[in-house]
JSON list of C-alpha atoms in Angstrom, two decimals:
[
{"chain": "A", "resi": 1, "resn": "UNK", "atom": "CA", "xyz": [0.02, 0.02, -0.01]},
{"chain": "A", "resi": 2, "resn": "UNK", "atom": "CA", "xyz": [2.90, 2.38, 0.68]},
{"chain": "A", "resi": 3, "resn": "UNK", "atom": "CA", "xyz": [3.77, 2.61, -2.98]},
{"chain": "A", "resi": 4, "resn": "UNK", "atom": "CA", "xyz": [0.34, 3.97, -3.74]},
{"chain": "A", "resi": 5, "resn": "UNK", "atom": "CA", "xyz": [0.57, 6.69, -1.15]},
{"chain": "A", "resi": 6, "resn": "UNK", "atom": "CA", "xyz": [1.63, 10.15, -2.07]},
{"chain": "A", "resi": 7, "resn": "UNK", "atom": "CA", "xyz": [1.65, 13.20, 0.15]},
{"chain": "A", "resi": 8, "resn": "UNK", "atom": "CA", "xyz": [-0.79, 13.14, 3.07]},
{"chain": "A", "resi": 9, "resn": "UNK", "atom": "CA", "xyz": [-3.17, 15.98, 2.30]},
{"chain": "A", "resi": 10, "resn": "UNK", "atom": "CA", "xyz": [-6.20, 15.27, 4.47]},
{"chain": "A", "resi": 11, "resn": "UNK", "atom": "CA", "xyz": [-7.26, 13.86, 7.77]},
{"chain": "A", "resi": 12, "resn": "UNK", "atom": "CA", "xyz": [-10.92, 13.52, 8.76]},
{"chain": "A", "resi": 13, "resn": "UNK", "atom": "CA", "xyz": [-12.50, 12.45, 12.09]},
{"chain": "A", "resi": 14, "resn": "UNK", "atom": "CA", "xyz": [-16.25, 11.87, 11.89]},
{"chain": "A", "resi": 15, "resn": "UNK", "atom": "CA", "xyz": [-17.72, 10.56, 15.12]},
{"chain": "A", "resi": 16, "resn": "UNK", "atom": "CA", "xyz": [-21.24, 10.54, 16.55]},
{"chain": "A", "resi": 17, "resn": "UNK", "atom": "CA", "xyz": [-23.69, 8.74, 18.83]},
{"chain": "A", "resi": 18, "resn": "UNK", "atom": "CA", "xyz": [-27.16, 7.85, 17.65]},
{"chain": "A", "resi": 19, "resn": "UNK", "atom": "CA", "xyz": [-29.45, 6.47, 20.34]},
{"chain": "A", "resi": 20, "resn": "UNK", "atom": "CA", "xyz": [-27.33, 3.64, 21.92]},
{"chain": "A", "resi": 21, "resn": "UNK", "atom": "CA", "xyz": [-24.92, 3.20, 19.00]},
{"chain": "A", "resi": 22, "resn": "UNK", "atom": "CA", "xyz": [-21.49, 4.89, 18.82]},
{"chain": "A", "resi": 23, "resn": "UNK", "atom": "CA", "xyz": [-19.84, 5.31, 15.48]},
{"chain": "A", "resi": 24, "resn": "UNK", "atom": "CA", "xyz": [-16.23, 6.52, 14.95]},
{"chain": "A", "resi": 25, "resn": "UNK", "atom": "CA", "xyz": [-14.49, 7.12, 11.61]},
{"chain": "A", "resi": 26, "resn": "UNK", "atom": "CA", "xyz": [-10.89, 8.17, 10.94]},
{"chain": "A", "resi": 27, "resn": "UNK", "atom": "CA", "xyz": [-9.90, 8.86, 7.36]},
{"chain": "A", "resi": 28, "resn": "UNK", "atom": "CA", "xyz": [-6.49, 9.66, 6.00]},
{"chain": "A", "resi": 29, "resn": "UNK", "atom": "CA", "xyz": [-6.14, 10.95, 2.48]},
{"chain": "A", "resi": 30, "resn": "UNK", "atom": "CA", "xyz": [-3.04, 10.80, 0.30]},
{"chain": "A", "resi": 31, "resn": "UNK", "atom": "CA", "xyz": [-2.35, 12.25, -3.16]},
{"chain": "A", "resi": 32, "resn": "UNK", "atom": "CA", "xyz": [0.52, 11.58, -5.57]},
{"chain": "A", "resi": 33, "resn": "UNK", "atom": "CA", "xyz": [0.71, 14.68, -7.70]},
{"chain": "A", "resi": 34, "resn": "UNK", "atom": "CA", "xyz": [2.93, 13.12, -10.33]},
{"chain": "A", "resi": 35, "resn": "UNK", "atom": "CA", "xyz": [0.91, 9.97, -10.90]},
{"chain": "A", "resi": 36, "resn": "UNK", "atom": "CA", "xyz": [-2.46, 11.56, -9.96]},
{"chain": "A", "resi": 37, "resn": "UNK", "atom": "CA", "xyz": [-3.19, 8.66, -7.60]},
{"chain": "A", "resi": 38, "resn": "UNK", "atom": "CA", "xyz": [-5.54, 9.46, -4.70]},
{"chain": "A", "resi": 39, "resn": "UNK", "atom": "CA", "xyz": [-5.69, 6.96, -1.80]},
{"chain": "A", "resi": 40, "resn": "UNK", "atom": "CA", "xyz": [-8.24, 7.22, 1.00]},
{"chain": "A", "resi": 41, "resn": "UNK", "atom": "CA", "xyz": [-7.63, 5.03, 4.07]},
{"chain": "A", "resi": 42, "resn": "UNK", "atom": "CA", "xyz": [-10.45, 4.35, 6.49]},
{"chain": "A", "resi": 43, "resn": "UNK", "atom": "CA", "xyz": [-10.64, 3.05, 10.03]},
{"chain": "A", "resi": 44, "resn": "UNK", "atom": "CA", "xyz": [-14.19, 2.71, 11.42]},
{"chain": "A", "resi": 45, "resn": "UNK", "atom": "CA", "xyz": [-16.02, 1.19, 14.32]},
{"chain": "A", "resi": 46, "resn": "UNK", "atom": "CA", "xyz": [-19.76, 0.78, 14.94]},
{"chain": "A", "resi": 47, "resn": "UNK", "atom": "CA", "xyz": [-20.53, -0.35, 18.48]},
{"chain": "A", "resi": 48, "resn": "UNK", "atom": "CA", "xyz": [-23.62, -0.88, 20.59]},
{"chain": "A", "resi": 49, "resn": "UNK", "atom": "CA", "xyz": [-22.93, -2.54, 23.95]},
{"chain": "A", "resi": 50, "resn": "UNK", "atom": "CA", "xyz": [-21.16, -5.81, 23.36]},
{"chain": "A", "resi": 51, "resn": "UNK", "atom": "CA", "xyz": [-21.87, -5.96, 19.60]},
{"chain": "A", "resi": 52, "resn": "UNK", "atom": "CA", "xyz": [-19.57, -4.25, 17.07]},
{"chain": "A", "resi": 53, "resn": "UNK", "atom": "CA", "xyz": [-18.36, -4.01, 13.48]},
{"chain": "A", "resi": 54, "resn": "UNK", "atom": "CA", "xyz": [-14.82, -2.77, 12.96]},
{"chain": "A", "resi": 55, "resn": "UNK", "atom": "CA", "xyz": [-13.26, -1.80, 9.68]},
{"chain": "A", "resi": 56, "resn": "UNK", "atom": "CA", "xyz": [-9.53, -1.67, 10.46]},
{"chain": "A", "resi": 57, "resn": "UNK", "atom": "CA", "xyz": [-8.15, -0.74, 7.10]},
{"chain": "A", "resi": 58, "resn": "UNK", "atom": "CA", "xyz": [-10.40, -0.15, 4.12]},
{"chain": "A", "resi": 59, "resn": "UNK", "atom": "CA", "xyz": [-9.13, 1.78, 1.13]},
{"chain": "A", "resi": 60, "resn": "UNK", "atom": "CA", "xyz": [-10.45, 3.66, -1.93]},
{"chain": "A", "resi": 61, "resn": "UNK", "atom": "CA", "xyz": [-7.91, 4.39, -4.66]},
{"chain": "A", "resi": 62, "resn": "UNK", "atom": "CA", "xyz": [-8.46, 6.35, -7.88]},
{"chain": "A", "resi": 63, "resn": "UNK", "atom": "CA", "xyz": [-6.27, 7.20, -10.85]},
{"chain": "A", "resi": 64, "resn": "UNK", "atom": "CA", "xyz": [-7.49, 8.91, -14.11]},
{"chain": "A", "resi": 65, "resn": "UNK", "atom": "CA", "xyz": [-7.92, 6.34, -16.87]},
{"chain": "A", "resi": 66, "resn": "UNK", "atom": "CA", "xyz": [-8.18, 3.35, -14.61]},
{"chain": "A", "resi": 67, "resn": "UNK", "atom": "CA", "xyz": [-10.87, 1.59, -12.51]},
{"chain": "A", "resi": 68, "resn": "UNK", "atom": "CA", "xyz": [-10.86, 2.43, -8.83]},
{"chain": "A", "resi": 69, "resn": "UNK", "atom": "CA", "xyz": [-9.55, -0.03, -6.28]},
{"chain": "A", "resi": 70, "resn": "UNK", "atom": "CA", "xyz": [-12.00, -0.60, -3.42]},
{"chain": "A", "resi": 71, "resn": "UNK", "atom": "CA", "xyz": [-11.29, -2.79, -0.40]},
{"chain": "A", "resi": 72, "resn": "UNK", "atom": "CA", "xyz": [-13.29, -3.50, 2.74]},
{"chain": "A", "resi": 73, "resn": "UNK", "atom": "CA", "xyz": [-11.98, -5.40, 5.77]},
{"chain": "A", "resi": 74, "resn": "UNK", "atom": "CA", "xyz": [-14.43, -6.17, 8.55]},
{"chain": "A", "resi": 75, "resn": "UNK", "atom": "CA", "xyz": [-14.24, -7.67, 12.02]},
{"chain": "A", "resi": 76, "resn": "UNK", "atom": "CA", "xyz": [-17.72, -8.38, 13.33]},
{"chain": "A", "resi": 77, "resn": "UNK", "atom": "CA", "xyz": [-19.26, -9.62, 16.57]},
{"chain": "A", "resi": 78, "resn": "UNK", "atom": "CA", "xyz": [-23.02, -9.71, 16.33]},
{"chain": "A", "resi": 79, "resn": "UNK", "atom": "CA", "xyz": [-25.59, -12.09, 17.88]},
{"chain": "A", "resi": 80, "resn": "UNK", "atom": "CA", "xyz": [-22.75, -13.87, 19.77]},
{"chain": "A", "resi": 81, "resn": "UNK", "atom": "CA", "xyz": [-21.10, -14.86, 16.47]},
{"chain": "A", "resi": 82, "resn": "UNK", "atom": "CA", "xyz": [-17.77, -13.67, 15.07]},
{"chain": "A", "resi": 83, "resn": "UNK", "atom": "CA", "xyz": [-16.97, -13.02, 11.41]},
{"chain": "A", "resi": 84, "resn": "UNK", "atom": "CA", "xyz": [-13.86, -11.79, 9.59]},
{"chain": "A", "resi": 85, "resn": "UNK", "atom": "CA", "xyz": [-14.37, -10.52, 6.08]},
{"chain": "A", "resi": 86, "resn": "UNK", "atom": "CA", "xyz": [-12.14, -9.11, 3.29]},
{"chain": "A", "resi": 87, "resn": "UNK", "atom": "CA", "xyz": [-13.29, -7.71, -0.04]},
{"chain": "A", "resi": 88, "resn": "UNK", "atom": "CA", "xyz": [-11.25, -6.23, -2.87]},
{"chain": "A", "resi": 89, "resn": "UNK", "atom": "CA", "xyz": [-12.41, -5.24, -6.28]},
{"chain": "A", "resi": 90, "resn": "UNK", "atom": "CA", "xyz": [-12.24, -3.00, -9.36]},
{"chain": "A", "resi": 91, "resn": "UNK", "atom": "CA", "xyz": [-15.74, -1.53, -9.71]},
{"chain": "A", "resi": 92, "resn": "UNK", "atom": "CA", "xyz": [-16.66, -0.10, -13.16]},
{"chain": "A", "resi": 93, "resn": "UNK", "atom": "CA", "xyz": [-13.64, -1.80, -14.80]},
{"chain": "A", "resi": 94, "resn": "UNK", "atom": "CA", "xyz": [-13.96, -1.66, -18.62]},
{"chain": "A", "resi": 95, "resn": "UNK", "atom": "CA", "xyz": [-10.75, -3.15, -19.96]},
{"chain": "A", "resi": 96, "resn": "UNK", "atom": "CA", "xyz": [-10.36, -6.89, -20.32]},
{"chain": "A", "resi": 97, "resn": "UNK", "atom": "CA", "xyz": [-6.62, -6.36, -19.99]},
{"chain": "A", "resi": 98, "resn": "UNK", "atom": "CA", "xyz": [-7.06, -4.75, -16.55]},
{"chain": "A", "resi": 99, "resn": "UNK", "atom": "CA", "xyz": [-9.27, -7.63, -15.50]},
{"chain": "A", "resi": 100, "resn": "UNK", "atom": "CA", "xyz": [-6.76, -10.22, -16.73]},
{"chain": "A", "resi": 101, "resn": "UNK", "atom": "CA", "xyz": [-3.85, -8.53, -14.96]},
{"chain": "A", "resi": 102, "resn": "UNK", "atom": "CA", "xyz": [-5.68, -8.06, -11.62]},
{"chain": "A", "resi": 103, "resn": "UNK", "atom": "CA", "xyz": [-7.21, -11.54, -11.61]},
{"chain": "A", "resi": 104, "resn": "UNK", "atom": "CA", "xyz": [-3.95, -13.23, -12.67]},
{"chain": "A", "resi": 105, "resn": "UNK", "atom": "CA", "xyz": [-1.81, -11.55, -10.07]},
{"chain": "A", "resi": 106, "resn": "UNK", "atom": "CA", "xyz": [-4.25, -12.34, -7.23]},
{"chain": "A", "resi": 107, "resn": "UNK", "atom": "CA", "xyz": [-4.80, -15.90, -8.41]},
{"chain": "A", "resi": 108, "resn": "UNK", "atom": "CA", "xyz": [-1.12, -16.60, -8.12]},
{"chain": "A", "resi": 109, "resn": "UNK", "atom": "CA", "xyz": [-0.35, -14.74, -4.90]},
{"chain": "A", "resi": 110, "resn": "UNK", "atom": "CA", "xyz": [-3.43, -15.87, -2.94]},
{"chain": "A", "resi": 111, "resn": "UNK", "atom": "CA", "xyz": [-2.86, -19.54, -3.91]},
{"chain": "A", "resi": 112, "resn": "UNK", "atom": "CA", "xyz": [0.37, -19.34, -1.88]},
{"chain": "A", "resi": 113, "resn": "UNK", "atom": "CA", "xyz": [-1.84, -18.45, 1.13]},
{"chain": "A", "resi": 114, "resn": "UNK", "atom": "CA", "xyz": [-4.23, -21.35, 0.48]},
{"chain": "A", "resi": 115, "resn": "UNK", "atom": "CA", "xyz": [-6.95, -19.06, -0.91]},
{"chain": "A", "resi": 116, "resn": "UNK", "atom": "CA", "xyz": [-8.73, -20.15, -4.13]},
{"chain": "A", "resi": 117, "resn": "UNK", "atom": "CA", "xyz": [-9.18, -16.83, -5.91]},
{"chain": "A", "resi": 118, "resn": "UNK", "atom": "CA", "xyz": [-11.53, -18.14, -8.60]},
{"chain": "A", "resi": 119, "resn": "UNK", "atom": "CA", "xyz": [-13.78, -19.70, -5.98]},
{"chain": "A", "resi": 120, "resn": "UNK", "atom": "CA", "xyz": [-14.06, -16.55, -3.97]},
{"chain": "A", "resi": 121, "resn": "UNK", "atom": "CA", "xyz": [-14.38, -14.35, -7.04]},
{"chain": "A", "resi": 122, "resn": "UNK", "atom": "CA", "xyz": [-17.13, -16.25, -8.83]},
{"chain": "A", "resi": 123, "resn": "UNK", "atom": "CA", "xyz": [-20.02, -15.37, -6.55]},
{"chain": "A", "resi": 124, "resn": "UNK", "atom": "CA", "xyz": [-18.99, -11.72, -6.39]},
{"chain": "A", "resi": 125, "resn": "UNK", "atom": "CA", "xyz": [-18.82, -11.48, -10.20]},
{"chain": "A", "resi": 126, "resn": "UNK", "atom": "CA", "xyz": [-22.21, -13.23, -10.61]},
{"chain": "A", "resi": 127, "resn": "UNK", "atom": "CA", "xyz": [-23.93, -10.86, -8.12]},
{"chain": "A", "resi": 128, "resn": "UNK", "atom": "CA", "xyz": [-22.53, -7.69, -9.63]},
{"chain": "A", "resi": 129, "resn": "UNK", "atom": "CA", "xyz": [-23.24, -8.86, -13.17]},
{"chain": "A", "resi": 130, "resn": "UNK", "atom": "CA", "xyz": [-26.83, -9.46, -12.21]},
{"chain": "A", "resi": 131, "resn": "UNK", "atom": "CA", "xyz": [-26.97, -5.84, -11.07]},
{"chain": "A", "resi": 132, "resn": "UNK", "atom": "CA", "xyz": [-25.39, -4.65, -14.34]},
{"chain": "A", "resi": 133, "resn": "UNK", "atom": "CA", "xyz": [-22.15, -3.63, -12.58]},
{"chain": "A", "resi": 134, "resn": "UNK", "atom": "CA", "xyz": [-18.76, -4.31, -14.19]},
{"chain": "A", "resi": 135, "resn": "UNK", "atom": "CA", "xyz": [-16.58, -5.67, -11.35]},
{"chain": "A", "resi": 136, "resn": "UNK", "atom": "CA", "xyz": [-13.72, -8.06, -10.82]},
{"chain": "A", "resi": 137, "resn": "UNK", "atom": "CA", "xyz": [-12.33, -9.02, -7.40]},
{"chain": "A", "resi": 138, "resn": "UNK", "atom": "CA", "xyz": [-13.07, -11.39, -4.56]},
{"chain": "A", "resi": 139, "resn": "UNK", "atom": "CA", "xyz": [-14.77, -11.73, -1.18]},
{"chain": "A", "resi": 140, "resn": "UNK", "atom": "CA", "xyz": [-13.18, -13.94, 1.45]},
{"chain": "A", "resi": 141, "resn": "UNK", "atom": "CA", "xyz": [-14.79, -14.80, 4.82]},
{"chain": "A", "resi": 142, "resn": "UNK", "atom": "CA", "xyz": [-13.71, -16.59, 7.94]},
{"chain": "A", "resi": 143, "resn": "UNK", "atom": "CA", "xyz": [-16.64, -17.58, 10.12]},
{"chain": "A", "resi": 144, "resn": "UNK", "atom": "CA", "xyz": [-16.62, -17.86, 13.97]},
{"chain": "A", "resi": 145, "resn": "UNK", "atom": "CA", "xyz": [-13.33, -16.01, 14.36]},
{"chain": "A", "resi": 146, "resn": "UNK", "atom": "CA", "xyz": [-11.96, -12.51, 14.70]},
{"chain": "A", "resi": 147, "resn": "UNK", "atom": "CA", "xyz": [-8.68, -12.52, 12.69]},
{"chain": "A", "resi": 148, "resn": "UNK", "atom": "CA", "xyz": [-6.96, -9.17, 12.91]},
{"chain": "A", "resi": 149, "resn": "UNK", "atom": "CA", "xyz": [-4.04, -10.38, 10.86]},
{"chain": "A", "resi": 150, "resn": "UNK", "atom": "CA", "xyz": [-6.11, -11.17, 7.71]},
{"chain": "A", "resi": 151, "resn": "UNK", "atom": "CA", "xyz": [-6.56, -7.64, 6.34]},
{"chain": "A", "resi": 152, "resn": "UNK", "atom": "CA", "xyz": [-2.89, -6.53, 6.57]},
{"chain": "A", "resi": 153, "resn": "UNK", "atom": "CA", "xyz": [-1.72, -9.80, 4.92]},
{"chain": "A", "resi": 154, "resn": "UNK", "atom": "CA", "xyz": [-4.12, -9.43, 2.00]},
{"chain": "A", "resi": 155, "resn": "UNK", "atom": "CA", "xyz": [-4.07, -5.65, 1.55]},
{"chain": "A", "resi": 156, "resn": "UNK", "atom": "CA", "xyz": [-0.48, -5.46, 0.40]},
{"chain": "A", "resi": 157, "resn": "UNK", "atom": "CA", "xyz": [-1.08, -8.18, -2.18]},
{"chain": "A", "resi": 158, "resn": "UNK", "atom": "CA", "xyz": [-4.14, -6.41, -3.52]},
{"chain": "A", "resi": 159, "resn": "UNK", "atom": "CA", "xyz": [-2.33, -3.11, -3.74]},
{"chain": "A", "resi": 160, "resn": "UNK", "atom": "CA", "xyz": [0.52, -4.78, -5.65]},
{"chain": "A", "resi": 161, "resn": "UNK", "atom": "CA", "xyz": [-2.05, -6.22, -8.06]},
{"chain": "A", "resi": 162, "resn": "UNK", "atom": "CA", "xyz": [-3.43, -2.73, -8.63]},
{"chain": "A", "resi": 163, "resn": "UNK", "atom": "CA", "xyz": [0.02, -1.34, -9.26]},
{"chain": "A", "resi": 164, "resn": "UNK", "atom": "CA", "xyz": [0.38, -3.91, -12.03]},
{"chain": "A", "resi": 165, "resn": "UNK", "atom": "CA", "xyz": [-2.89, -2.68, -13.58]},
{"chain": "A", "resi": 166, "resn": "UNK", "atom": "CA", "xyz": [-1.58, 0.92, -13.48]},
{"chain": "A", "resi": 167, "resn": "UNK", "atom": "CA", "xyz": [1.41, -0.16, -15.61]},
{"chain": "A", "resi": 168, "resn": "UNK", "atom": "CA", "xyz": [-0.95, -1.09, -18.52]},
{"chain": "A", "resi": 169, "resn": "UNK", "atom": "CA", "xyz": [-2.65, 1.09, -21.06]},
{"chain": "A", "resi": 170, "resn": "UNK", "atom": "CA", "xyz": [-5.46, 3.25, -19.57]},
{"chain": "A", "resi": 171, "resn": "UNK", "atom": "CA", "xyz": [-9.09, 2.79, -20.26]},
{"chain": "A", "resi": 172, "resn": "UNK", "atom": "CA", "xyz": [-11.65, 5.28, -18.92]},
{"chain": "A", "resi": 173, "resn": "UNK", "atom": "CA", "xyz": [-14.23, 3.98, -16.43]},
{"chain": "A", "resi": 174, "resn": "UNK", "atom": "CA", "xyz": [-17.54, 5.52, -15.25]},
{"chain": "A", "resi": 175, "resn": "UNK", "atom": "CA", "xyz": [-16.28, 5.88, -11.71]},
{"chain": "A", "resi": 176, "resn": "UNK", "atom": "CA", "xyz": [-18.86, 8.52, -10.73]},
{"chain": "A", "resi": 177, "resn": "UNK", "atom": "CA", "xyz": [-21.66, 6.11, -11.62]},
{"chain": "A", "resi": 178, "resn": "UNK", "atom": "CA", "xyz": [-20.27, 3.79, -8.92]},
{"chain": "A", "resi": 179, "resn": "UNK", "atom": "CA", "xyz": [-19.92, 6.62, -6.41]},
{"chain": "A", "resi": 180, "resn": "UNK", "atom": "CA", "xyz": [-23.49, 7.70, -6.85]},
{"chain": "A", "resi": 181, "resn": "UNK", "atom": "CA", "xyz": [-24.72, 4.09, -6.54]},
{"chain": "A", "resi": 182, "resn": "UNK", "atom": "CA", "xyz": [-22.86, 3.70, -3.26]},
{"chain": "A", "resi": 183, "resn": "UNK", "atom": "CA", "xyz": [-23.91, 7.06, -1.80]},
{"chain": "A", "resi": 184, "resn": "UNK", "atom": "CA", "xyz": [-27.46, 6.40, -2.92]},
{"chain": "A", "resi": 185, "resn": "UNK", "atom": "CA", "xyz": [-28.58, 2.76, -3.08]},
{"chain": "A", "resi": 186, "resn": "UNK", "atom": "CA", "xyz": [-25.84, 1.24, -0.93]},
{"chain": "A", "resi": 187, "resn": "UNK", "atom": "CA", "xyz": [-26.48, 3.69, 1.91]},
{"chain": "A", "resi": 188, "resn": "UNK", "atom": "CA", "xyz": [-30.07, 2.38, 2.07]},
{"chain": "A", "resi": 189, "resn": "UNK", "atom": "CA", "xyz": [-28.88, -1.24, 2.01]},
{"chain": "A", "resi": 190, "resn": "UNK", "atom": "CA", "xyz": [-26.36, -0.57, 4.80]},
{"chain": "A", "resi": 191, "resn": "UNK", "atom": "CA", "xyz": [-29.00, 1.21, 6.84]},
{"chain": "A", "resi": 192, "resn": "UNK", "atom": "CA", "xyz": [-31.29, -1.83, 6.82]},
{"chain": "A", "resi": 193, "resn": "UNK", "atom": "CA", "xyz": [-28.34, -4.23, 7.38]},
{"chain": "A", "resi": 194, "resn": "UNK", "atom": "CA", "xyz": [-27.21, -2.36, 10.49]},
{"chain": "A", "resi": 195, "resn": "UNK", "atom": "CA", "xyz": [-30.82, -2.18, 11.78]},
{"chain": "A", "resi": 196, "resn": "UNK", "atom": "CA", "xyz": [-31.22, -5.92, 11.28]},
{"chain": "A", "resi": 197, "resn": "UNK", "atom": "CA", "xyz": [-28.01, -6.56, 13.22]},
{"chain": "A", "resi": 198, "resn": "UNK", "atom": "CA", "xyz": [-29.28, -4.49, 16.13]},
{"chain": "A", "resi": 199, "resn": "UNK", "atom": "CA", "xyz": [-27.46, -1.16, 15.56]},
{"chain": "A", "resi": 200, "resn": "UNK", "atom": "CA", "xyz": [-28.94, 2.36, 15.37]},
{"chain": "A", "resi": 201, "resn": "UNK", "atom": "CA", "xyz": [-27.32, 4.08, 12.38]},
{"chain": "A", "resi": 202, "resn": "UNK", "atom": "CA", "xyz": [-29.19, 6.93, 10.73]},
{"chain": "A", "resi": 203, "resn": "UNK", "atom": "CA", "xyz": [-29.48, 6.85, 6.98]},
{"chain": "A", "resi": 204, "resn": "UNK", "atom": "CA", "xyz": [-28.14, 10.40, 6.78]},
{"chain": "A", "resi": 205, "resn": "UNK", "atom": "CA", "xyz": [-25.09, 9.37, 8.75]},
{"chain": "A", "resi": 206, "resn": "UNK", "atom": "CA", "xyz": [-24.38, 6.48, 6.42]},
{"chain": "A", "resi": 207, "resn": "UNK", "atom": "CA", "xyz": [-24.69, 8.68, 3.43]},
{"chain": "A", "resi": 208, "resn": "UNK", "atom": "CA", "xyz": [-22.36, 11.27, 4.90]},
{"chain": "A", "resi": 209, "resn": "UNK", "atom": "CA", "xyz": [-19.82, 8.55, 5.57]},
{"chain": "A", "resi": 210, "resn": "UNK", "atom": "CA", "xyz": [-19.89, 7.25, 1.99]},
{"chain": "A", "resi": 211, "resn": "UNK", "atom": "CA", "xyz": [-19.71, 10.84, 0.63]},
{"chain": "A", "resi": 212, "resn": "UNK", "atom": "CA", "xyz": [-16.61, 11.57, 2.73]},
{"chain": "A", "resi": 213, "resn": "UNK", "atom": "CA", "xyz": [-15.00, 8.36, 1.66]},
{"chain": "A", "resi": 214, "resn": "UNK", "atom": "CA", "xyz": [-15.71, 8.25, -2.12]},
{"chain": "A", "resi": 215, "resn": "UNK", "atom": "CA", "xyz": [-17.01, 11.49, -3.48]},
{"chain": "A", "resi": 216, "resn": "UNK", "atom": "CA", "xyz": [-15.19, 14.07, -5.57]},
{"chain": "A", "resi": 217, "resn": "UNK", "atom": "CA", "xyz": [-12.75, 16.30, -3.63]},
{"chain": "A", "resi": 218, "resn": "UNK", "atom": "CA", "xyz": [-12.69, 19.23, -6.09]},
{"chain": "A", "resi": 219, "resn": "UNK", "atom": "CA", "xyz": [-14.41, 20.77, -9.01]},
{"chain": "A", "resi": 220, "resn": "UNK", "atom": "CA", "xyz": [-13.11, 23.02, -11.82]},
{"chain": "A", "resi": 221, "resn": "UNK", "atom": "CA", "xyz": [-13.46, 26.75, -11.24]},
{"chain": "A", "resi": 222, "resn": "UNK", "atom": "CA", "xyz": [-16.80, 28.10, -12.29]},
{"chain": "A", "resi": 223, "resn": "UNK", "atom": "CA", "xyz": [-18.18, 31.63, -12.26]},
{"chain": "A", "resi": 224, "resn": "UNK", "atom": "CA", "xyz": [-21.94, 31.77, -12.29]},
{"chain": "A", "resi": 225, "resn": "UNK", "atom": "CA", "xyz": [-24.14, 34.74, -13.04]},
{"chain": "A", "resi": 226, "resn": "UNK", "atom": "CA", "xyz": [-25.22, 35.10, -9.34]},
{"chain": "A", "resi": 227, "resn": "UNK", "atom": "CA", "xyz": [-21.63, 35.37, -8.06]},
{"chain": "A", "resi": 228, "resn": "UNK", "atom": "CA", "xyz": [-20.71, 37.78, -10.81]},
{"chain": "A", "resi": 229, "resn": "UNK", "atom": "CA", "xyz": [-23.70, 39.95, -9.93]},
{"chain": "A", "resi": 230, "resn": "UNK", "atom": "CA", "xyz": [-22.76, 40.04, -6.27]},
{"chain": "A", "resi": 231, "resn": "UNK", "atom": "CA", "xyz": [-19.16, 40.99, -7.09]},
{"chain": "A", "resi": 232, "resn": "UNK", "atom": "CA", "xyz": [-20.35, 43.75, -9.42]},
{"chain": "A", "resi": 233, "resn": "UNK", "atom": "CA", "xyz": [-22.63, 45.19, -6.74]},
{"chain": "A", "resi": 234, "resn": "UNK", "atom": "CA", "xyz": [-19.81, 45.24, -4.20]},
{"chain": "A", "resi": 235, "resn": "UNK", "atom": "CA", "xyz": [-17.48, 47.02, -6.58]},
{"chain": "A", "resi": 236, "resn": "UNK", "atom": "CA", "xyz": [-20.12, 49.61, -7.46]},
{"chain": "A", "resi": 237, "resn": "UNK", "atom": "CA", "xyz": [-20.57, 50.51, -3.79]}
]
């Protein structure tokens, strides 16, 4: 992951309580000016009494001309059951070359760890295809255990796979379509999921979180008629 980091340009703390649930977020943002790579690193915890969901190191990486890299690592204790989860994928990927590079690298490196990439990739690809989403990647779960070592061991491999993709020819992807889907539809899905698991997480809070994590940081300069009119009035006075 270190090779994808540029200068640290942002640090966000977004924490709140809603009813009996406490939610903490810490986000670090890095930008490589030369390569135009933006990396957002998230640490999050949602806790209500003895139940919790922790995201120890999830990342969102973007680079113009390439699909984004999205990962999610979760440690969960809900209903007296433990779960460790790791997801990594390239949402909106358009290039078959990008898919081949990413899949091939992960297939080889994960096999050395006893993980069958194709097995854990198949269901993810089928679900996203059914929703008309271009995606490649994998979802790996370990039931009945909290394994804090899983995410760090897989994250470096995934980031190295993405670096290989960035060495290939670019192919534009509709990244903003994915962002709007997550901020919109996925926020609703997450709201109901948290509620089902016993947490109190407001829909507005979930949308704000996704916006901070994924949405655009800047826009090109624009001078509208209203602003121009205000400036003119000030100068005339």
